[in-house]
Each structure stands twice: as C-alpha cells, then as structure tokens.
Amino acid sequence: MALPEGGFDASELPDLLSVYYRRLFPFSQYFRWLSYGGVPKNYFQNREFSFTLRGDIYPSQHNSVKPGTFQAESKELVFDIDMTDYDDVRTCCSSADICHKCWTLMTIAIKILDRALDEDFGFLHRLWVYSGRRGVHCWVCDENARKLSQAARSAIAEYLSVVKGGIDTIKKTHLIHPIHPSIEEALNVIDGYFENYAVNKQDLFSTKETWQKILALVPDEFREGLQKDFMKARSSAERWKLLQNNLERSSKDCHLKEIKLQYSYPRLDVNVSKSINHLLKSPFSVHPKTGRISVPIDVKNVDKFDPFSVPTVSSLCKELDQKIEEERENASTENGGEPEVKRRTRDYKKTSLLGPVKILEQFIDKMEQSRKGLRLEQSDRERDF
C-alpha cells in the first residue's frame, strides 16, 4: 500500500514551490532555530545550504570552489531512519512504500532513540522530523552535539546500532549477558508494540515462508520441534505463544529478545550520523516525489502522528486560496462594501501548516530558555558572589 499523494501532481511542483516558499515557508522560525540566538557570531551567515533544481540537479556553480577550500566547523548531530532498511522484516510494503501497518516501526524508533539521546547522552534539544516520504530524521541541536568530532559522532552512532549485517546476514542481533541497560530500555519500548505489530499487523506467523525466517534465529535444539508445532497450529497468535513458551521456559529468552530487536529496533543510516559534511533534508522542505512537507513531529504524541495526514504542497496552496477567497467575501462592510482594514495574518496560519510550525516554535522556545539559564549561571560565576 503506497502513501497516497493527496492530489499532488509533480508537473505542478515548480509553480507550487514558488507559492510555498514565498507565502508559507516559516522563514522567521527557521532563522531563529539555525542562528542559535546569534551567540556564535555570523553563525547563520556561515552555514552551508544545498538546493536541488528541476531534473534533480544542483545550481551550475556548485563545483566552482575547490574541495577542501572550506572546512565545516560544526553541524547538528543527525540521524536518518529509512523504512527501506526494514524490508527484510516487514510483509506489508517494500521499497519506498509505507502504510499504517509498518509505520509502527518509525514510532518505535523515535521512542527508543529519543530516550537514549536524552538519558544516555544528556542531549536536551532533539528535533524529530518526518522526511516527507518513508522515514524520519532527528536533529540534535545542543551546542556540545554540534561541536562533536567525526570520531565522536561515529562512536554515538555505533552505540545506537544493534541490528548489524547486510541482506545476506540471517542473524543480525547478538546479545551478551548482562544485557546493556540501554538495550533493556529499548526492549521495554518494543514490548509495548511487538505482539500487536508482529502477530496482527505484519502477520509474521501466518505462512511457512514468514515463520521460517523467525525460526532461523532460534537455537538449533528448538527449531525442529517448533517447526512441527507450527505446522499443527491453527493461527498466528498460537504460533507466537508456542515460540514464547519454548524460549522462555528453557531460559533462552535472550533469543526471544534478539528476535524482537531484529524485527523492531531502529535501523540507522550510520554514515549520515558519522559525517559532519553529510546533507540531510531540511525541515519544512517539500519532498519532490510525494509533495509532502517535511514536518516536525511532537514526540510526546508520537503515537498519534499519521504520515498520511501530512499536508502536501498542493493541499496547502489550495487551503491558502480558499482562505483568501473567504476573507475577500467577508471583508465588505455594511457601509458601501468598502474592505475592512485588518492586521495581516501570516499566511501559514491560514493553513494546516500552523500545527507543525507551532511544534518548531515550542522546540526553539525551549532552546532559548535553556540558553538563558546558562547565561545566568555564567554571569553568577563571573561575579563570584
């Protein structure tokens, strides 16, 4: 089941982009975010941005500066989770397609990584963003995160990587005792979703083809017996219970945990996180394939986030046109139809982009409050009371 395009016509994109970036893109909030209060001088002016033009090409002068002329000094620590990396463990969709059944994987990924970044690393300012098509991004914006070396970024990415191995690797998770507390915390998140996700949504125990992949991950001494029991079982739920009972009763529950991790743990594009020069799609940009806006996600309500309800550039422009027409009709007064003089409302507030912009504003407010607190602490220390 592909993500519906919401009436988006790619051929209209050039005209729609002109309206979107002229009328709707939240430039002031975007500047507030990426200038970080202007504390580092010329921070925003020295940032590098990449623009892709029609035909998936860059501006003609993008190679005019020799490689190595400029060196990146800082960048947000970023994470990219793409649904295509889960193709070996989802049955509903493949490639760029997503649906409600597999989107649960993104919800789990956000909850696991957000907790780890907060509690394990102490990062306070984490902006989660829908990519606009099939995944999510995280921007860690703390000052100490922005100044991390490539080696430090690599270490964090490796720490958060549990599922390892290419398409030909059968067993991609290996636990050792005692299990690391961070992995135990991840399993606590997964346990809240796994049965409903694996048994009901993905129906992983419904056919021999799908359950064979799972049985390939259990110890040899259990595999043959479970094969026979699975053949006799009459439902996915019954096979899931058989697997649970056999592994838990035999003190082999670590293997059950490995299965849960392999099928549900976040799969990072590690190279995106490691490099200080790697490009990542900007929040509030328009995805060229779907037309959907790359909107921030409210982590506190991540279970309610629905990628199917994210507005497209087409729907936003239609909303704006309709709102403007309504305002014109309501603008006339009783004394001769003269237009009412009203304070101009920002155009994005007239559309469904308002909610996502508010999420960004709340994120920025929190950063600014934190920065204000740090300045007060620094001022108190310098006065040496």
Short mmCIF file of N, CA and C in Angstrom, two decimals, residues 169-272:
data_model
loop_
_atom_site.label_atom_id
_atom_site.label_comp_id
_atom_site.label_asym_id
_atom_site.label_seq_id
_atom_site.Cartn_x
_atom_site.Cartn_y
_atom_site.Cartn_z
N THR A 169 22.86 -11.53 5.66
CA THR A 169 23.07 -11.93 7.05
C THR A 169 21.75 -12.37 7.67
N ILE A 170 21.71 -13.61 8.15
CA ILE A 170 20.45 -14.14 8.71
C ILE A 170 20.21 -13.59 10.11
N LYS A 171 21.18 -13.76 10.98
CA LYS A 171 21.05 -13.31 12.37
C LYS A 171 21.79 -11.98 12.52
N LYS A 172 21.06 -10.91 12.80
CA LYS A 172 21.65 -9.57 12.80
C LYS A 172 21.76 -8.95 14.18
N THR A 173 21.33 -9.69 15.20
CA THR A 173 21.48 -9.19 16.57
C THR A 173 22.10 -10.28 17.45
N HIS A 174 23.01 -9.88 18.32
CA HIS A 174 23.69 -10.83 19.20
C HIS A 174 23.81 -10.19 20.58
N LEU A 175 23.09 -10.75 21.55
CA LEU A 175 23.12 -10.22 22.91
C LEU A 175 24.12 -10.97 23.76
N ILE A 176 24.73 -10.24 24.67
CA ILE A 176 25.62 -10.85 25.66
C ILE A 176 25.09 -10.47 27.05
N HIS A 177 25.38 -11.34 28.02
CA HIS A 177 24.92 -11.09 29.40
C HIS A 177 26.05 -10.46 30.20
N PRO A 178 25.73 -9.50 31.06
CA PRO A 178 24.38 -8.95 31.23
C PRO A 178 24.01 -8.04 30.07
N ILE A 179 22.73 -7.99 29.73
CA ILE A 179 22.27 -7.14 28.62
C ILE A 179 22.43 -5.68 29.02
N HIS A 180 22.96 -4.89 28.10
CA HIS A 180 23.21 -3.47 28.38
C HIS A 180 21.90 -2.78 28.76
N PRO A 181 21.94 -1.90 29.78
CA PRO A 181 20.72 -1.22 30.22
C PRO A 181 19.99 -0.47 29.10
N SER A 182 20.75 0.10 28.16
CA SER A 182 20.11 0.83 27.07
C SER A 182 19.29 -0.11 26.18
N ILE A 183 19.80 -1.33 25.98
CA ILE A 183 19.07 -2.31 25.18
C ILE A 183 17.84 -2.81 25.95
N GLU A 184 17.98 -2.96 27.26
CA GLU A 184 16.82 -3.35 28.07
C GLU A 184 15.73 -2.29 27.98
N GLU A 185 16.13 -1.02 27.99
CA GLU A 185 15.16 0.06 27.85
C GLU A 185 14.49 0.01 26.48
N ALA A 186 15.27 -0.30 25.45
CA ALA A 186 14.71 -0.43 24.11
C ALA A 186 13.70 -1.56 24.05
N LEU A 187 14.03 -2.67 24.71
CA LEU A 187 13.11 -3.81 24.73
C LEU A 187 11.81 -3.47 25.46
N ASN A 188 11.89 -2.62 26.48
CA ASN A 188 10.69 -2.18 27.17
C ASN A 188 9.75 -1.45 26.22
N VAL A 189 10.34 -0.64 25.34
CA VAL A 189 9.53 0.06 24.33
C VAL A 189 8.94 -0.95 23.35
N ILE A 190 9.80 -1.84 22.85
CA ILE A 190 9.36 -2.82 21.85
C ILE A 190 8.24 -3.71 22.39
N ASP A 191 8.36 -4.10 23.66
CA ASP A 191 7.36 -4.98 24.26
C ASP A 191 5.95 -4.37 24.24
N GLY A 192 5.89 -3.05 24.24
CA GLY A 192 4.58 -2.40 24.19
C GLY A 192 3.91 -2.48 22.83
N TYR A 193 4.66 -2.89 21.82
CA TYR A 193 4.14 -2.92 20.45
C TYR A 193 4.25 -4.28 19.77
N PHE A 194 5.20 -5.11 20.21
CA PHE A 194 5.63 -6.22 19.36
C PHE A 194 4.52 -7.22 19.02
N GLU A 195 3.77 -7.66 20.01
CA GLU A 195 2.77 -8.69 19.71
C GLU A 195 1.74 -8.19 18.71
N ASN A 196 1.21 -7.00 18.95
CA ASN A 196 0.21 -6.45 18.02
C ASN A 196 0.83 -6.21 16.64
N TYR A 197 2.07 -5.71 16.65
CA TYR A 197 2.73 -5.42 15.38
C TYR A 197 3.06 -6.71 14.61
N ALA A 198 3.72 -7.65 15.27
CA ALA A 198 4.20 -8.85 14.59
C ALA A 198 3.09 -9.83 14.25
N VAL A 199 2.17 -10.02 15.20
CA VAL A 199 1.12 -11.03 15.01
C VAL A 199 -0.06 -10.49 14.21
N ASN A 200 -0.51 -9.29 14.55
CA ASN A 200 -1.72 -8.77 13.92
C ASN A 200 -1.45 -7.93 12.67
N LYS A 201 -0.51 -7.00 12.79
CA LYS A 201 -0.28 -6.10 11.66
C LYS A 201 0.56 -6.74 10.54
N GLN A 202 1.67 -7.35 10.90
CA GLN A 202 2.54 -7.96 9.89
C GLN A 202 2.21 -9.43 9.63
N ASP A 203 1.49 -10.05 10.57
CA ASP A 203 1.09 -11.46 10.40
C ASP A 203 2.31 -12.34 10.10
N LEU A 204 3.35 -12.17 10.91
CA LEU A 204 4.62 -12.84 10.64
C LEU A 204 4.58 -14.35 10.86
N PHE A 205 3.53 -14.82 11.53
CA PHE A 205 3.43 -16.26 11.80
C PHE A 205 2.32 -16.92 10.99
N SER A 206 1.88 -16.26 9.93
CA SER A 206 0.74 -16.78 9.17
C SER A 206 1.13 -17.78 8.11
N THR A 207 2.32 -17.67 7.54
CA THR A 207 2.74 -18.57 6.47
C THR A 207 4.09 -19.19 6.79
N LYS A 208 4.35 -20.32 6.19
CA LYS A 208 5.63 -21.00 6.41
C LYS A 208 6.80 -20.13 5.97
N GLU A 209 6.60 -19.39 4.90
CA GLU A 209 7.67 -18.53 4.39
C GLU A 209 8.09 -17.48 5.41
N THR A 210 7.13 -16.87 6.09
CA THR A 210 7.46 -15.82 7.06
C THR A 210 7.95 -16.40 8.38
N TRP A 211 7.33 -17.49 8.85
CA TRP A 211 7.78 -18.01 10.14
C TRP A 211 9.13 -18.73 10.04
N GLN A 212 9.48 -19.21 8.85
CA GLN A 212 10.80 -19.84 8.69
C GLN A 212 11.92 -18.84 8.97
N LYS A 213 11.70 -17.60 8.59
CA LYS A 213 12.71 -16.57 8.84
C LYS A 213 12.92 -16.36 10.33
N ILE A 214 11.84 -16.45 11.09
CA ILE A 214 11.95 -16.29 12.53
C ILE A 214 12.60 -17.51 13.18
N LEU A 215 12.19 -18.70 12.74
CA LEU A 215 12.77 -19.92 13.32
C LEU A 215 14.25 -20.06 13.00
N ALA A 216 14.71 -19.41 11.94
CA ALA A 216 16.14 -19.44 11.62
C ALA A 216 16.97 -18.71 12.67
N LEU A 217 16.30 -17.93 13.53
CA LEU A 217 17.00 -17.17 14.56
C LEU A 217 17.03 -17.86 15.92
N VAL A 218 16.32 -18.98 16.06
CA VAL A 218 16.28 -19.67 17.35
C VAL A 218 17.36 -20.75 17.40
N PRO A 219 17.76 -21.18 18.60
CA PRO A 219 18.79 -22.21 18.72
C PRO A 219 18.38 -23.50 18.00
N ASP A 220 19.37 -24.22 17.51
CA ASP A 220 19.13 -25.45 16.74
C ASP A 220 18.28 -26.46 17.50
N GLU A 221 18.50 -26.56 18.82
CA GLU A 221 17.80 -27.61 19.58
C GLU A 221 16.29 -27.38 19.68
N PHE A 222 15.83 -26.18 19.35
CA PHE A 222 14.40 -25.89 19.41
C PHE A 222 13.74 -25.84 18.04
N ARG A 223 14.56 -25.71 17.01
CA ARG A 223 14.00 -25.40 15.69
C ARG A 223 13.11 -26.53 15.15
N GLU A 224 13.58 -27.77 15.23
CA GLU A 224 12.82 -28.88 14.65
C GLU A 224 11.49 -29.08 15.36
N GLY A 225 11.50 -28.99 16.69
CA GLY A 225 10.27 -29.15 17.45
C GLY A 225 9.27 -28.04 17.16
N LEU A 226 9.78 -26.81 17.05
CA LEU A 226 8.90 -25.69 16.75
C LEU A 226 8.33 -25.78 15.34
N GLN A 227 9.14 -26.30 14.41
CA GLN A 227 8.65 -26.49 13.05
C GLN A 227 7.40 -27.37 13.05
N LYS A 228 7.47 -28.48 13.76
CA LYS A 228 6.34 -29.41 13.82
C LYS A 228 5.14 -28.78 14.52
N ASP A 229 5.42 -28.07 15.63
CA ASP A 229 4.33 -27.43 16.37
C ASP A 229 3.66 -26.33 15.53
N PHE A 230 4.47 -25.60 14.80
CA PHE A 230 3.93 -24.53 13.96
C PHE A 230 3.01 -25.08 12.87
N MET A 231 3.39 -26.24 12.32
CA MET A 231 2.59 -26.84 11.26
C MET A 231 1.21 -27.25 11.80
N LYS A 232 1.17 -27.68 13.06
CA LYS A 232 -0.09 -28.12 13.66
C LYS A 232 -0.95 -26.94 14.13
N ALA A 233 -0.28 -25.82 14.45
CA ALA A 233 -1.01 -24.67 14.99
C ALA A 233 -1.98 -24.10 13.95
N ARG A 234 -3.06 -23.48 14.44
CA ARG A 234 -4.11 -23.01 13.55
C ARG A 234 -4.14 -21.50 13.35
N SER A 235 -3.27 -20.77 14.05
CA SER A 235 -3.30 -19.31 13.90
C SER A 235 -1.93 -18.71 14.19
N SER A 236 -1.75 -17.45 13.78
CA SER A 236 -0.51 -16.73 14.05
C SER A 236 -0.32 -16.55 15.55
N ALA A 237 -1.41 -16.22 16.24
CA ALA A 237 -1.32 -16.00 17.69
C ALA A 237 -0.87 -17.26 18.42
N GLU A 238 -1.34 -18.41 17.96
CA GLU A 238 -0.96 -19.67 18.59
C GLU A 238 0.52 -19.96 18.37
N ARG A 239 1.02 -19.68 17.19
CA ARG A 239 2.45 -19.92 16.91
C ARG A 239 3.32 -18.96 17.72
N TRP A 240 2.88 -17.73 17.88
CA TRP A 240 3.61 -16.77 18.68
C TRP A 240 3.70 -17.25 20.14
N LYS A 241 2.63 -17.77 20.67
CA LYS A 241 2.64 -18.29 22.04
C LYS A 241 3.57 -19.49 22.17
N LEU A 242 3.57 -20.35 21.17
CA LEU A 242 4.48 -21.51 21.18
C LEU A 242 5.93 -21.05 21.22
N LEU A 243 6.25 -20.06 20.43
CA LEU A 243 7.63 -19.54 20.41
C LEU A 243 8.00 -18.96 21.77
N GLN A 244 7.11 -18.15 22.31
CA GLN A 244 7.36 -17.56 23.62
C GLN A 244 7.57 -18.62 24.69
N ASN A 245 6.64 -19.55 24.76
CA ASN A 245 6.68 -20.56 25.82
C ASN A 245 7.94 -21.42 25.74
N ASN A 246 8.34 -21.82 24.54
CA ASN A 246 9.51 -22.67 24.38
C ASN A 246 10.79 -21.94 24.79
N LEU A 247 10.96 -20.70 24.35
CA LEU A 247 12.21 -19.99 24.63
C LEU A 247 12.26 -19.48 26.05
N GLU A 248 11.15 -19.04 26.60
CA GLU A 248 11.14 -18.53 27.97
C GLU A 248 11.29 -19.66 28.97
N ARG A 249 10.66 -20.78 28.72
CA ARG A 249 10.70 -21.91 29.65
C ARG A 249 12.10 -22.53 29.69
N SER A 250 12.84 -22.39 28.61
CA SER A 250 14.15 -23.01 28.52
C SER A 250 15.29 -22.08 28.93
N SER A 251 14.92 -20.94 29.49
CA SER A 251 15.93 -19.94 29.87
C SER A 251 16.69 -19.41 28.66
N LYS A 252 16.06 -19.49 27.51
CA LYS A 252 16.67 -18.98 26.29
C LYS A 252 15.97 -17.69 25.85
N ASP A 253 15.42 -16.96 26.84
CA ASP A 253 14.65 -15.78 26.47
C ASP A 253 15.50 -14.71 25.81
N CYS A 254 16.84 -14.79 25.93
CA CYS A 254 17.70 -13.83 25.24
C CYS A 254 17.51 -13.97 23.73
N HIS A 255 17.20 -15.19 23.28
CA HIS A 255 16.96 -15.40 21.86
C HIS A 255 15.64 -14.76 21.43
N LEU A 256 14.67 -14.79 22.33
CA LEU A 256 13.41 -14.12 22.04
C LEU A 256 13.63 -12.62 21.95
N LYS A 257 14.47 -12.11 22.82
CA LYS A 257 14.79 -10.68 22.80
C LYS A 257 15.54 -10.32 21.51
N GLU A 258 16.42 -11.19 21.08
CA GLU A 258 17.14 -10.93 19.82
C GLU A 258 16.19 -10.86 18.63
N ILE A 259 15.17 -11.73 18.65
CA ILE A 259 14.17 -11.71 17.57
C ILE A 259 13.42 -10.38 17.59
N LYS A 260 13.01 -9.95 18.78
CA LYS A 260 12.29 -8.68 18.89
C LYS A 260 13.15 -7.51 18.40
N LEU A 261 14.42 -7.53 18.77
CA LEU A 261 15.33 -6.47 18.33
C LEU A 261 15.53 -6.48 16.82
N GLN A 262 15.73 -7.67 16.28
CA GLN A 262 15.97 -7.76 14.83
C GLN A 262 14.77 -7.27 14.03
N TYR A 263 13.58 -7.50 14.56
CA TYR A 263 12.37 -7.13 13.83
C TYR A 263 11.86 -5.72 14.15
N SER A 264 12.40 -5.08 15.20
CA SER A 264 11.80 -3.81 15.62
C SER A 264 12.78 -2.70 15.98
N TYR A 265 14.04 -3.02 16.27
CA TYR A 265 14.98 -2.00 16.74
C TYR A 265 15.30 -1.02 15.61
N PRO A 266 15.55 0.26 15.94
CA PRO A 266 15.85 1.27 14.91
C PRO A 266 17.05 0.87 14.04
N ARG A 267 16.91 1.09 12.75
CA ARG A 267 17.98 0.81 11.80
C ARG A 267 18.49 2.13 11.25
N LEU A 268 19.65 2.53 11.73
CA LEU A 268 20.21 3.84 11.38
C LEU A 268 21.01 3.77 10.09
N ASP A 269 20.96 4.87 9.34
CA ASP A 269 21.93 5.07 8.27
C ASP A 269 23.15 5.70 8.95
N VAL A 270 24.07 4.87 9.39
CA VAL A 270 25.18 5.31 10.23
C VAL A 270 26.02 6.38 9.54
N ASN A 271 26.20 6.28 8.23
CA ASN A 271 27.04 7.25 7.52
C ASN A 271 26.50 8.67 7.62
N VAL A 272 25.18 8.81 7.70
CA VAL A 272 24.58 10.13 7.85
C VAL A 272 24.99 10.75 9.18
#
